[in-house]
PDB file of C-alpha atoms in Angstrom:
ATOM      1  CA  MET A  51      -7.782 -25.644  -4.617  1.00 82.00           C
ATOM      2  CA  LYS A  52      -7.735 -27.230  -1.245  1.00 86.00           C
ATOM      3  CA  ARG A  53     -11.014 -28.878  -2.019  1.00 86.00           C
ATOM      4  CA  ALA A  54      -9.792 -30.251  -5.369  1.00 87.00           C
ATOM      5  CA  ALA A  55      -6.575 -31.660  -3.953  1.00 88.00           C
ATOM      6  CA  ARG A  56      -8.281 -33.650  -1.129  1.00 89.00           C
ATOM      7  CA  HIS A  57     -10.748 -34.997  -3.979  1.00 89.00           C
ATOM      8  CA  LEU A  58      -7.519 -35.628  -6.363  1.00 90.00           C
ATOM      9  CA  LEU A  59      -6.179 -37.437  -3.328  1.00 91.00           C
ATOM     10  CA  GLY A  60      -9.141 -39.605  -2.627  1.00 90.00           C
ATOM     11  CA  TYR A  61      -9.933 -37.986   0.772  1.00 89.00           C
ATOM     12  CA  PRO A  62     -13.042 -35.316  -0.794  1.00 87.00           C
ATOM     13  CA  HIS A  63     -14.114 -32.842   1.606  1.00 78.00           C
ATOM     14  CA  PRO A  64     -16.351 -33.071   3.837  1.00 77.00           C
ATOM     15  CA  HIS A  65     -14.755 -36.497   4.770  1.00 67.00           C
ATOM     16  CA  PRO A  66     -14.548 -38.183   8.124  1.00 71.00           C
ATOM     17  CA  ARG A  67     -10.947 -39.143   7.550  1.00 81.00           C
ATOM     18  CA  ARG A  68      -8.056 -36.840   7.309  1.00 87.00           C
ATOM     19  CA  VAL A  69      -5.265 -37.276   4.473  1.00 90.00           C
ATOM     20  CA  PRO A  70      -2.627 -39.331   6.062  1.00 91.00           C
ATOM     21  CA  ARG A  71       0.628 -37.957   6.890  1.00 91.00           C
ATOM     22  CA  GLY A  72       2.924 -37.985   3.699  1.00 92.00           C
ATOM     23  CA  VAL A  73       0.470 -37.895   1.273  1.00 93.00           C
ATOM     24  CA  TYR A  74      -0.055 -34.555  -0.781  1.00 92.00           C
ATOM     25  CA  ALA A  75       0.226 -33.121  -3.892  1.00 93.00           C
ATOM     26  CA  GLU A  76       2.287 -30.475  -5.373  1.00 94.00           C
ATOM     27  CA  GLN A  77       0.949 -27.473  -6.694  1.00 93.00           C
ATOM     28  CA  ALA A  78       3.010 -25.268  -8.990  1.00 94.00           C
ATOM     29  CA  ILE A  79       2.324 -21.648  -8.879  1.00 92.00           C
ATOM     30  CA  GLY A  80       3.391 -19.062 -11.712  1.00 91.00           C
ATOM     31  CA  ILE A  81       4.788 -16.240  -9.272  1.00 92.00           C
ATOM     32  CA  SER A  82       7.583 -14.587 -11.026  1.00 93.00           C
ATOM     33  CA  THR A  83      10.498 -12.586  -9.159  1.00 95.00           C
ATOM     34  CA  GLU A  84       8.892  -9.313  -8.904  1.00 93.00           C
ATOM     35  CA  GLU A  85       5.675 -10.751  -6.855  1.00 90.00           C
ATOM     36  CA  PHE A  86       8.064 -13.386  -4.776  1.00 90.00           C
ATOM     37  CA  ALA A  87       6.307 -12.157  -1.594  1.00 92.00           C
ATOM     38  CA  ARG A  88       2.908 -13.512  -2.601  1.00 90.00           C
ATOM     39  CA  ALA A  89       5.042 -17.002  -2.535  1.00 93.00           C
ATOM     40  CA  LYS A  90       3.223 -18.792   0.613  1.00 93.00           C
ATOM     41  CA  ASP A  91       2.763 -22.273   2.209  1.00 93.00           C
ATOM     42  CA  SER A  92      -0.625 -23.849   1.280  1.00 91.00           C
ATOM     43  CA  GLY A  93      -1.160 -24.054   5.131  1.00 91.00           C
ATOM     44  CA  VAL A  94      -2.167 -27.494   5.076  1.00 91.00           C
ATOM     45  CA  ASN A  95       0.014 -30.706   5.284  1.00 91.00           C
ATOM     46  CA  PHE A  96      -1.548 -32.347   2.221  1.00 92.00           C
ATOM     47  CA  LEU A  97      -0.796 -29.538  -0.237  1.00 93.00           C
ATOM     48  CA  ARG A  98       2.719 -28.099  -1.351  1.00 95.00           C
ATOM     49  CA  ASN A  99       3.139 -25.208  -2.991  1.00 95.00           C
ATOM     50  CA  VAL A 100       6.219 -25.000  -5.551  1.00 96.00           C
ATOM     51  CA  PHE A 101       7.263 -21.941  -7.550  1.00 96.00           C
ATOM     52  CA  PRO A 102       9.452 -22.765 -10.711  1.00 97.00           C
ATOM     53  CA  LEU A 103       9.267 -19.065 -11.897  1.00 96.00           C
ATOM     54  CA  LEU A 104      11.191 -18.401  -8.668  1.00 97.00           C
ATOM     55  CA  ASP A 105      13.444 -21.409  -8.872  1.00 97.00           C
ATOM     56  CA  LEU A 106      14.474 -20.095 -12.591  1.00 97.00           C
ATOM     57  CA  GLY A 107      14.768 -16.672 -11.480  1.00 97.00           C
ATOM     58  CA  TRP A 108      12.478 -15.739 -14.069  1.00 96.00           C
ATOM     59  CA  ASP A 109      10.775 -11.935 -13.985  1.00 95.00           C
ATOM     60  CA  ARG A 110       7.830 -11.048 -15.866  1.00 90.00           C
ATOM     61  CA  ALA A 111      10.023 -10.094 -19.084  1.00 92.00           C
ATOM     62  CA  ARG A 112      11.753 -13.545 -19.081  1.00 95.00           C
ATOM     63  CA  CYS A 113       8.278 -15.152 -19.234  1.00 92.00           C
ATOM     64  CA  LEU A 114       7.123 -13.274 -21.883  1.00 91.00           C
ATOM     65  CA  GLU A 115      10.321 -13.972 -23.824  1.00 94.00           C
ATOM     66  CA  TYR A 116       9.576 -17.359 -23.665  1.00 94.00           C
ATOM     67  CA  LEU A 117       5.962 -17.598 -24.556  1.00 92.00           C
ATOM     68  CA  VAL A 118       7.244 -15.416 -27.558  1.00 94.00           C
ATOM     69  CA  GLU A 119       9.790 -17.694 -28.342  1.00 95.00           C
ATOM     70  CA  ARG A 120       7.307 -20.497 -28.634  1.00 94.00           C
ATOM     71  CA  GLY A 121       4.762 -18.651 -30.469  1.00 93.00           C
ATOM     72  CA  PHE A 122       2.666 -17.288 -27.856  1.00 89.00           C
ATOM     73  CA  GLY A 123       3.135 -13.460 -27.850  1.00 83.00           C
ATOM     74  CA  GLN A 124      -0.132 -12.783 -27.373  1.00 78.00           C
ATOM     75  CA  THR A 125      -0.653 -14.598 -24.130  1.00 77.00           C
ATOM     76  CA  VAL A 126      -2.639 -12.292 -21.501  1.00 74.00           C
ATOM     77  CA  LYS A 127      -1.685 -11.535 -18.332  1.00 74.00           C
ATOM     78  CA  SER A 128      -3.371 -14.132 -15.796  1.00 76.00           C
ATOM     79  CA  ALA A 129      -5.936 -12.792 -13.470  1.00 80.00           C
ATOM     80  CA  CYS A 130      -9.140 -13.215 -11.841  1.00 83.00           C
ATOM     81  CA  VAL A 131     -12.193 -12.031 -13.780  1.00 82.00           C
ATOM     82  CA  GLY A 132     -13.023 -10.244 -10.569  1.00 83.00           C
ATOM     83  CA  CYS A 133      -9.771  -8.825  -9.638  1.00 85.00           C
ATOM     84  CA  PRO A 134     -10.035  -5.204  -8.333  1.00 84.00           C
ATOM     85  CA  PHE A 135      -6.597  -4.633  -9.732  1.00 86.00           C
ATOM     86  CA  HIS A 136      -7.037  -4.654 -13.256  1.00 88.00           C
ATOM     87  CA  ASP A 137      -6.062  -1.535 -15.277  1.00 89.00           C
ATOM     88  CA  ASN A 138      -8.525  -0.376 -17.872  1.00 92.00           C
ATOM     89  CA  ALA A 139      -6.636  -2.197 -20.552  1.00 88.00           C
ATOM     90  CA  GLY A 140      -7.281  -5.543 -18.813  1.00 88.00           C
ATOM     91  CA  TRP A 141     -10.964  -4.921 -18.206  1.00 93.00           C
ATOM     92  CA  ARG A 142     -11.174  -3.878 -22.178  1.00 93.00           C
ATOM     93  CA  TRP A 143      -9.517  -6.993 -22.963  1.00 90.00           C
ATOM     94  CA  ILE A 144     -12.183  -9.151 -20.785  1.00 92.00           C
ATOM     95  CA  ARG A 145     -15.092  -7.143 -22.525  1.00 95.00           C
ATOM     96  CA  ASP A 146     -13.908  -7.428 -25.730  1.00 94.00           C
ATOM     97  CA  HIS A 147     -12.630 -11.120 -25.974  1.00 91.00           C
ATOM     98  CA  ASP A 148     -14.363 -12.760 -22.735  1.00 91.00           C
ATOM     99  CA  PRO A 149     -18.081 -11.898 -22.900  1.00 94.00           C
ATOM    100  CA  ASP A 150     -18.733 -14.467 -20.210  1.00 95.00           C
ATOM    101  CA  GLY A 151     -15.971 -13.143 -18.128  1.00 92.00           C
ATOM    102  CA  TRP A 152     -17.019  -9.949 -18.693  1.00 95.00           C
ATOM    103  CA  ALA A 153     -20.667 -10.679 -17.863  1.00 96.00           C
ATOM    104  CA  ASP A 154     -19.297 -12.355 -14.600  1.00 94.00           C
ATOM    105  CA  ALA A 155     -17.434  -9.509 -13.670  1.00 94.00           C
ATOM    106  CA  VAL A 156     -20.184  -7.147 -13.953  1.00 96.00           C
ATOM    107  CA  GLU A 157     -22.430  -9.376 -11.990  1.00 93.00           C
ATOM    108  CA  PHE A 158     -19.757  -9.588  -9.094  1.00 91.00           C
ATOM    109  CA  ASP A 159     -19.233  -6.146  -9.308  1.00 93.00           C
ATOM    110  CA  LYS A 160     -22.984  -5.330  -8.316  1.00 92.00           C
ATOM    111  CA  ALA A 161     -23.165  -8.070  -5.961  1.00 87.00           C
ATOM    112  CA  ILE A 162     -20.409  -6.526  -3.995  1.00 86.00           C
ATOM    113  CA  ARG A 163     -21.941  -3.030  -4.109  1.00 86.00           C
ATOM    114  CA  HIS A 164     -22.990  -2.958  -0.260  1.00 78.00           C
ATOM    115  CA  GLY A 165     -20.496  -5.553   0.724  1.00 72.00           C
ATOM    116  CA  TYR A 166     -20.996  -9.132   1.602  1.00 66.00           C
ATOM    117  CA  PRO A 167     -24.378  -9.791   3.220  1.00 63.00           C
ATOM    118  CA  HIS A 168     -23.282 -12.773   5.765  1.00 66.00           C
ATOM    119  CA  ALA A 169     -20.641 -10.476   7.204  1.00 63.00           C
ATOM    120  CA  THR A 170     -23.227  -7.861   7.870  1.00 61.00           C
ATOM    121  CA  ASP A 171     -25.547 -10.631   9.370  1.00 67.00           C
ATOM    122  CA  GLN A 172     -22.688 -11.508  11.587  1.00 68.00           C
ATOM    123  CA  GLY A 173     -22.478  -8.228  13.051  1.00 69.00           C
ATOM    124  CA  GLN A 174     -19.677  -6.756  10.949  1.00 69.00           C
ATOM    125  CA  PRO A 175     -21.409  -4.024   9.088  1.00 68.00           C
ATOM    126  CA  LEU A 176     -19.650  -2.451   5.999  1.00 67.00           C
ATOM    127  CA  ARG A 177     -19.732   0.892   5.236  1.00 70.00           C
ATOM    128  CA  GLY A 178     -19.780   2.627   2.083  1.00 75.00           C
ATOM    129  CA  GLN A 179     -20.064   1.326  -1.617  1.00 83.00           C
ATOM    130  CA  TYR A 180     -17.645  -1.340  -3.134  1.00 87.00           C
ATOM    131  CA  PHE A 181     -16.626  -1.255  -6.562  1.00 91.00           C
ATOM    132  CA  LEU A 182     -14.206  -3.192  -8.777  1.00 92.00           C
ATOM    133  CA  HIS A 183     -13.109  -0.390 -10.957  1.00 94.00           C
ATOM    134  CA  ARG A 184     -10.299   2.054  -9.310  1.00 92.00           C
ATOM    135  CA  SER A 185     -12.929   4.962 -10.280  1.00 94.00           C
ATOM    136  CA  CYS A 186     -15.411   3.685  -7.796  1.00 92.00           C
ATOM    137  CA  LYS A 187     -18.094   3.467 -10.685  1.00 95.00           C
ATOM    138  CA  PRO A 188     -20.060   0.443 -11.711  1.00 96.00           C
ATOM    139  CA  LEU A 189     -17.954  -1.707 -14.082  1.00 96.00           C
ATOM    140  CA  ASP A 190     -20.468  -1.442 -16.866  1.00 96.00           C
ATOM    141  CA  GLU A 191     -20.504   2.152 -16.915  1.00 96.00           C
ATOM    142  CA  VAL A 192     -16.856   2.887 -17.016  1.00 96.00           C
ATOM    143  CA  ASP A 193     -15.264   4.404 -19.944  1.00 95.00           C
ATOM    144  CA  LEU A 194     -12.447   2.048 -20.475  1.00 94.00           C
ATOM    145  CA  GLU A 195     -11.300   3.556 -23.961  1.00 93.00           C
ATOM    146  CA  PRO A 196      -7.843   4.616 -23.866  1.00 89.00           C
ATOM    147  CA  ARG A 197      -7.099   8.113 -23.156  1.00 82.00           C
ATOM    148  CA  THR A 198      -5.132  10.023 -25.900  1.00 74.00           C
ATOM    149  CA  ARG A 199      -2.683  12.485 -24.195  1.00 68.00           C
ATOM    150  CA  SER A 200      -1.602  15.936 -25.906  1.00 61.00           C
ATOM    151  CA  ARG A 201       1.279  17.205 -24.636  1.00 64.00           C
ATOM    152  CA  ARG A 202       1.416  20.928 -24.864  1.00 64.00           C
ATOM    153  CA  LEU A 203       3.553  23.838 -23.530  1.00 62.00           C
ATOM    154  CA  HIS A 204       1.428  26.535 -21.709  1.00 56.00           C
ATOM    155  CA  LEU A 205       2.787  30.244 -21.700  1.00 56.00           C
ATOM    156  CA  VAL A 206       3.175  31.095 -17.938  1.00 54.00           C
ATOM    157  CA  THR A 207       3.154  34.730 -17.520  1.00 51.00           C
ATOM    158  CA  VAL A 208       4.376  36.343 -14.273  1.00 47.00           C
ATOM    159  CA  ASP A 209       2.789  38.992 -12.503  1.00 43.00           C
ATOM    160  CA  ALA A 210       5.142  42.269 -12.611  1.00 43.00           C
ATOM    161  CA  ALA A 211       4.273  42.984  -8.972  1.00 38.00           C
ATOM    162  CA  GLU A 212       5.334  39.261  -7.915  1.00 38.00           C
ATOM    163  CA  GLU A 213       8.487  39.691  -9.804  1.00 39.00           C
ATOM    164  CA  SER A 214       9.384  42.779  -7.775  1.00 40.00           C
ATOM    165  CA  ASP A 215       8.177  41.219  -4.633  1.00 38.00           C
ATOM    166  CA  PRO A 216      10.754  38.326  -3.833  1.00 39.00           C
ATOM    167  CA  ASP A 217       9.270  37.680   0.054  1.00 38.00           C
ATOM    168  CA  GLY A 218       6.535  35.642   0.924  1.00 35.00           C
ATOM    169  CA  CYS A 219       5.398  32.107  -0.244  1.00 37.00           C
ATOM    170  CA  SER A 220       4.785  30.846  -3.294  1.00 36.00           C
ATOM    171  CA  MET A 221       3.576  27.503  -4.611  1.00 37.00           C
ATOM    172  CA  TRP A 222       6.922  26.329  -4.877  1.00 37.00           C
ATOM    173  CA  ALA A 223       8.629  27.534  -1.719  1.00 38.00           C
ATOM    174  CA  CYS A 224       8.495  29.775   1.208  1.00 37.00           C
ATOM    175  CA  ARG A 225      10.869  32.971   0.783  1.00 38.00           C
ATOM    176  CA  SER A 226      12.238  34.356   3.960  1.00 42.00           C
ATOM    177  CA  GLY A 227      12.974  37.819   4.696  1.00 43.00           C
ATOM    178  CA  PRO A 228      10.858  40.919   6.078  1.00 43.00           C
ATOM    179  CA  ALA A 229       7.331  41.070   5.856  1.00 42.00           C
ATOM    180  CA  VAL A 230       5.746  42.165   2.459  1.00 41.00           C
ATOM    181  CA  CYS A 231       3.228  43.964   4.222  1.00 41.00           C
ATOM    182  CA  GLY A 232       4.143  46.543   6.752  1.00 39.00           C
ATOM    183  CA  GLU A 233       0.726  47.242   7.752  1.00 40.00           C
ATOM    184  CA  ALA A 234      -0.148  43.709   8.245  1.00 41.00           C
ATOM    185  CA  ALA A 235       2.933  43.016  10.657  1.00 41.00           C
ATOM    186  CA  ALA A 236       2.430  44.745  13.950  1.00 39.00           C
TER     187      ALA A 236
END
């Protein structure tokens, strides 16, 4: 974004001259109120970040209402194709509606498997393997289909011996009192 802003301002990178003081581009970033902590300065004088959704006090629900009111009710949540925070529905949408994006995500997932090669070259070895999907499986091997949940009641039976023995620990709580096993207490 910084490189693009420099180019638009007429000072492409790399350029021997700095962008003059007072010359800047304004960049509107769509961060809603739930994510206000992500609203940051650009870090450079020639690019100023503004946050119109925060200025309006809009949360994600209000943004969706606005889109529905204008006929854009099927708008997908924005995110980078290689974002590791996609849930299965997000990955499934990319797979089913954006074949090029899916191919890019699968390729990126494979590329990061053993970390970033340049970091390793710089003496910063990375341990383990890296995956985009939270299951720690290759993206193109993950089952992304929705899970059906069945709600069943299970009959829990209580052992008669346990019912008559109020002392000792259970999985729900510790019960105090004299030791249950007189032989073990010495």
